[in-house]
Coordinates of C-alpha atoms in Angstrom, one line a residue:
M1 CA 9.2 3.5 8.1
S2 CA 12.1 1.3 7.1
G3 CA 11.8 -0.2 3.6
V4 CA 12.8 -3.7 4.7
A5 CA 13.0 -5.5 8.0
D6 CA 16.3 -6.6 9.4
V7 CA 15.5 -10.3 9.6
S8 CA 16.8 -13.6 8.4
S9 CA 15.2 -16.7 6.8
T10 CA 15.7 -20.4 6.7
P11 CA 15.6 -22.0 3.2
A12 CA 12.8 -24.6 2.6
T13 CA 14.3 -28.1 2.2
K14 CA 11.3 -30.5 1.9
R15 CA 9.0 -29.7 -1.0
V16 CA 9.1 -28.0 -4.3
D17 CA 7.0 -24.8 -4.4
T18 CA 4.7 -25.7 -7.2
R19 CA 2.7 -22.6 -6.4
G20 CA 5.6 -20.2 -7.1
C21 CA 7.7 -17.5 -5.6
A22 CA 10.8 -15.4 -6.0
G23 CA 12.2 -12.0 -4.9
S24 CA 14.9 -9.3 -4.9
G25 CA 16.6 -6.6 -2.9
A26 CA 17.5 -2.9 -2.4
D27 CA 20.4 -0.8 -3.2
A28 CA 20.8 2.8 -4.5
R29 CA 17.4 4.4 -4.1
V30 CA 16.5 7.1 -6.6
P31 CA 13.2 8.9 -7.2
L32 CA 11.4 8.1 -10.4
P33 CA 11.2 10.8 -13.0
R34 CA 7.4 10.9 -12.8
E35 CA 5.8 11.0 -9.4
R36 CA 2.2 11.9 -9.5
N37 CA -0.3 11.1 -6.7
R38 CA 1.9 12.5 -4.0
L39 CA -0.3 11.9 -1.0
S40 CA -0.2 13.3 2.5
L41 CA -1.1 10.3 4.7
D42 CA 0.3 9.9 8.1
P43 CA 3.9 8.5 7.8
R44 CA 2.9 5.3 9.7
R45 CA -0.4 3.7 10.3
Q46 CA -1.9 0.2 10.8
V47 CA -4.2 -1.1 8.1
R48 CA -6.6 -3.8 9.4
I49 CA -8.1 -6.1 6.8
V50 CA -10.9 -8.3 8.1
V51 CA -11.6 -11.3 5.9
G52 CA -15.3 -11.9 5.4
R53 CA -17.0 -15.2 4.5
G54 CA -17.2 -16.1 0.8
H55 CA -17.7 -13.2 -1.5
S56 CA -19.7 -11.2 1.0
T57 CA -18.8 -7.7 2.1
A58 CA -18.6 -8.5 5.8
G59 CA -14.9 -7.5 6.1
R60 CA -13.6 -4.0 5.9
T61 CA -10.3 -2.2 6.1
A62 CA -9.8 0.8 8.4
E63 CA -6.9 3.3 8.0
A64 CA -6.0 6.8 9.1
Y65 CA -6.3 9.1 6.2
G66 CA -5.8 12.8 6.7
G67 CA -7.0 12.6 10.3
R68 CA -10.2 10.7 9.5
T69 CA -11.0 7.0 9.1
V70 CA -11.5 5.4 5.7
L71 CA -13.2 2.0 5.5
R72 CA -12.9 -0.4 2.7
T73 CA -14.2 -3.9 2.2
F74 CA -12.1 -7.0 1.4
S75 CA -13.1 -10.7 1.3
W76 CA -12.2 -13.9 -0.4
R77 CA -12.8 -17.7 -0.7
H78 CA -10.6 -20.7 -0.2
R79 CA -9.1 -22.3 -3.3
N80 CA -11.6 -25.2 -2.9
G81 CA -14.6 -22.8 -3.0
S82 CA -15.5 -23.3 0.7
P83 CA -16.2 -20.1 2.7
N84 CA -13.2 -18.7 4.4
S85 CA -13.3 -18.4 8.2
I86 CA -13.2 -14.9 9.7
A87 CA -9.7 -13.7 10.1
A88 CA -7.9 -10.4 10.6
V89 CA -4.8 -9.2 8.9
H90 CA -2.9 -6.1 10.1
F91 CA -0.6 -4.3 7.6
N92 CA 2.0 -1.8 8.7
A93 CA 2.4 0.7 5.9
G94 CA 4.1 4.1 5.4
N95 CA 3.1 7.2 3.5
P96 CA 2.1 6.1 0.0
A97 CA 4.6 8.7 -1.4
E98 CA 7.4 6.5 0.0
Y99 CA 6.3 3.7 -2.4
L100 CA 7.1 5.6 -5.5
V101 CA 10.9 5.3 -5.6
A102 CA 13.2 3.1 -7.7
D103 CA 16.4 1.0 -6.9
R104 CA 18.4 -1.6 -8.6
I105 CA 15.7 -4.2 -8.3
I106 CA 12.5 -2.2 -8.5
D107 CA 14.1 -0.4 -11.4
G108 CA 11.2 1.6 -12.8
A109 CA 13.6 4.2 -14.2
H110 CA 15.2 1.5 -16.5
P111 CA 14.4 2.5 -20.1
T112 CA 12.6 -0.7 -21.0
V113 CA 10.5 -0.7 -17.9
S114 CA 9.5 3.0 -18.1
S115 CA 8.8 2.7 -21.8
L116 CA 6.4 -0.3 -21.2
A117 CA 4.7 1.7 -18.3
R118 CA 4.1 4.6 -20.7
E119 CA 2.7 2.2 -23.3
L120 CA 0.4 0.6 -20.8
R121 CA -0.7 4.0 -19.5
N122 CA -1.6 5.0 -23.1
E123 CA -1.8 8.6 -21.9
D124 CA -5.5 8.5 -21.4
L125 CA -6.0 5.7 -18.9
N126 CA -6.8 6.6 -15.3
D127 CA -4.8 5.1 -12.4
V128 CA -7.2 2.2 -11.9
A129 CA -7.3 1.2 -15.6
F130 CA -3.6 1.6 -15.9
S131 CA -3.0 -0.5 -12.8
A132 CA -5.2 -3.2 -14.2
A133 CA -3.3 -3.2 -17.5
A134 CA 0.0 -3.4 -15.7
F135 CA -1.2 -6.3 -13.5
E136 CA -2.5 -8.2 -16.5
Y137 CA 0.8 -7.7 -18.3
A138 CA 2.9 -9.0 -15.4
R139 CA 0.5 -11.9 -14.7
D140 CA -0.1 -13.0 -18.3
K141 CA 2.9 -11.9 -20.4
V142 CA 5.6 -13.1 -18.1
A143 CA 5.8 -16.8 -17.6
H144 CA 6.2 -18.3 -14.1
S145 CA 9.5 -20.1 -14.0
W146 CA 8.1 -23.3 -12.4
D147 CA 5.1 -23.4 -14.7
A148 CA 7.3 -23.0 -17.7
Q149 CA 10.1 -25.2 -16.3
D150 CA 12.5 -22.4 -17.2
R151 CA 15.9 -22.4 -15.3
R152 CA 16.9 -18.8 -16.2
V153 CA 17.5 -16.6 -13.2
T154 CA 15.8 -13.2 -13.1
V155 CA 15.8 -10.8 -10.1
S156 CA 15.1 -7.1 -11.1
A157 CA 12.1 -5.7 -12.9
S158 CA 14.2 -5.1 -16.0
D159 CA 15.6 -8.7 -15.8
T160 CA 12.1 -10.1 -15.7
L161 CA 10.9 -7.9 -18.5
R162 CA 13.9 -8.8 -20.7
E163 CA 13.5 -12.5 -20.2
H164 CA 9.7 -12.6 -19.8
V165 CA 10.1 -15.2 -17.1
G166 CA 10.4 -15.2 -13.3
L167 CA 9.2 -16.5 -10.0
C168 CA 6.4 -14.8 -8.1
Y169 CA 8.8 -12.4 -6.5
C170 CA 10.2 -11.3 -9.9
K171 CA 6.8 -10.8 -11.4
A172 CA 5.9 -8.7 -8.3
H173 CA 9.1 -6.6 -8.8
L174 CA 8.1 -6.0 -12.4
L175 CA 4.5 -5.0 -11.5
T176 CA 5.7 -2.7 -8.7
A177 CA 8.2 -1.0 -10.9
L178 CA 5.6 -0.5 -13.7
L179 CA 3.2 1.1 -11.3
R180 CA 5.7 3.3 -9.6
A181 CA 7.1 4.5 -13.0
E182 CA 3.7 6.0 -13.7
G183 CA 3.2 7.5 -10.3
V184 CA 1.0 4.9 -8.7
P185 CA 2.2 3.9 -5.2
A186 CA 3.0 0.2 -4.9
G187 CA 4.7 -2.0 -2.3
L188 CA 5.7 -5.6 -1.7
C189 CA 4.0 -7.9 0.7
Y190 CA 4.4 -11.6 1.5
Q191 CA 2.6 -14.7 2.6
R192 CA 3.9 -17.9 4.2
L193 CA 2.3 -20.8 2.5
T194 CA 2.4 -24.6 2.6
D195 CA 1.3 -27.6 0.5
D196 CA 1.3 -30.1 3.3
G197 CA 1.2 -28.2 6.6
E198 CA 4.8 -29.2 7.4
S199 CA 7.1 -27.4 4.9
F200 CA 6.6 -23.8 4.1
Y201 CA 7.7 -21.2 1.6
V202 CA 7.3 -17.4 1.2
H203 CA 5.1 -16.2 -1.6
G204 CA 5.4 -12.6 -3.0
L205 CA 2.5 -10.2 -3.7
V206 CA 2.0 -6.5 -4.6
A207 CA -0.1 -3.9 -2.9
V208 CA -1.3 -0.9 -4.9
F209 CA -2.7 2.3 -3.4
L210 CA -5.8 3.2 -5.3
E211 CA -9.0 5.1 -4.3
G212 CA -7.7 5.8 -0.8
S213 CA -6.8 2.3 0.2
W214 CA -4.2 -0.4 -0.3
H215 CA -5.2 -3.4 -2.4
R216 CA -3.3 -6.6 -2.7
L217 CA -2.7 -8.2 -6.1
D218 CA -1.1 -11.5 -7.1
P219 CA 0.7 -11.4 -10.5
R220 CA 2.0 -15.0 -10.1
G221 CA 0.2 -16.2 -13.2
N222 CA -3.0 -18.3 -13.6
K223 CA -3.3 -22.0 -14.4
P224 CA -5.8 -24.7 -13.6
G225 CA -6.9 -24.1 -10.1
V226 CA -5.5 -20.6 -9.9
D227 CA -7.5 -17.6 -10.8
A228 CA -5.9 -14.4 -9.5
Q229 CA -7.7 -11.2 -10.7
F230 CA -7.4 -7.5 -10.5
S231 CA -10.1 -6.3 -8.1
L232 CA -10.6 -3.4 -5.7
E233 CA -13.7 -4.8 -4.1
V234 CA -13.2 -8.5 -3.5
E235 CA -9.6 -9.7 -3.1
R236 CA -8.7 -12.3 -5.7
L237 CA -5.3 -13.8 -4.9
A238 CA -3.9 -17.1 -6.1
W239 CA -4.0 -18.8 -2.7
P240 CA -6.0 -17.3 0.2
M241 CA -4.9 -18.0 3.7
R242 CA -5.4 -21.3 5.5
P243 CA -4.4 -20.3 9.1
E244 CA -5.4 -23.7 10.4
M245 CA -2.4 -25.1 8.4
G246 CA 0.0 -22.5 9.7
E247 CA -0.2 -20.1 6.7
V248 CA 0.5 -16.5 7.5
D249 CA -0.1 -13.1 5.9
Y250 CA 3.0 -11.1 6.9
P251 CA 2.0 -7.7 8.3
D252 CA 4.5 -5.3 6.7
L253 CA 4.2 -3.5 3.4
F254 CA 7.8 -3.2 2.1
I255 CA 9.2 -0.4 0.0
W256 CA 12.0 -2.7 -1.1
P257 CA 12.1 -6.5 -1.5
H258 CA 12.8 -8.4 1.7
P259 CA 16.5 -9.3 2.2
A260 CA 15.7 -13.0 2.5
V261 CA 14.1 -13.0 -0.9
V262 CA 17.0 -10.9 -2.4
A263 CA 19.5 -13.4 -1.0
A264 CA 17.7 -16.4 -2.4
L265 CA 17.5 -14.9 -5.9
T266 CA 20.9 -13.3 -6.1
Q267 CA 22.6 -16.5 -5.0
A268 CA 20.6 -18.7 -7.4
T269 CA 22.1 -20.2 -10.6
D270 CA 19.0 -22.2 -11.5
M271 CA 15.4 -21.2 -10.8
L272 CA 14.1 -24.7 -10.7
A273 CA 16.8 -25.7 -8.2
L274 CA 15.9 -22.7 -6.2
C275 CA 12.2 -23.9 -6.1
A276 CA 13.3 -27.4 -5.1
N277 CA 15.6 -26.4 -2.3
G278 CA 16.2 -22.8 -1.6
L279 CA 13.1 -20.6 -1.3
P280 CA 12.8 -18.7 2.0
S281 CA 10.5 -20.7 4.4
T282 CA 9.9 -17.8 6.7
L283 CA 10.5 -14.0 7.1

């Protein structure tokens, strides 16, 4: 599958994204030095996530795995604690082995990124424990630009690690690069969110392949009213979907950051200005 879709986006012009986003792009693509977990899934398949009510296990994910079907459960609640309505999300994903490579933005081969990945792995952690440690680092140790009111522009994983600040896209780039550097397949996915039902912005997430399934993670950073967690059983994102307000889970799992996200970040000179009038509003 193609790493990125050939699509354009329109910048948001009405409201500041107080929830947070930010992304990057793709260039020279090189394999990482360590690529464990080479898997033999079908090159393309559709992953269907059915969102259950509350924290129940009503929903499940079905995917083709080595010619057989693997089922896995996902569910979540609205930010206000009310039960989520039943909804289905379809993800188009490639072979997990395709989600192990590096480029100029997901630069897991950069010395500082690969060194941190080895440190977090600590040699004896299994993939799940390492992935949780990498997620918590990206979520907690890197400030969200809007929350910190920090104007510095970061794009790549190494930029974000060096400055310890970035929008949701940048934090997703760092987490993806850390996971790939230690042989854990990880991809980028996106949501279209709104504060008022009229203006929209794109939010960046990460999906990690663990225990035979893709699991979405949100390293945006927690704050009052936001409690994103690492979980392989019940999905814990910063902002679950409100389809009745026009919010969307985009269906593609990208190897590389989406071009609209890359353009927004690379053209920015001020992250706060980007949040105010420049985030992609759609993919």
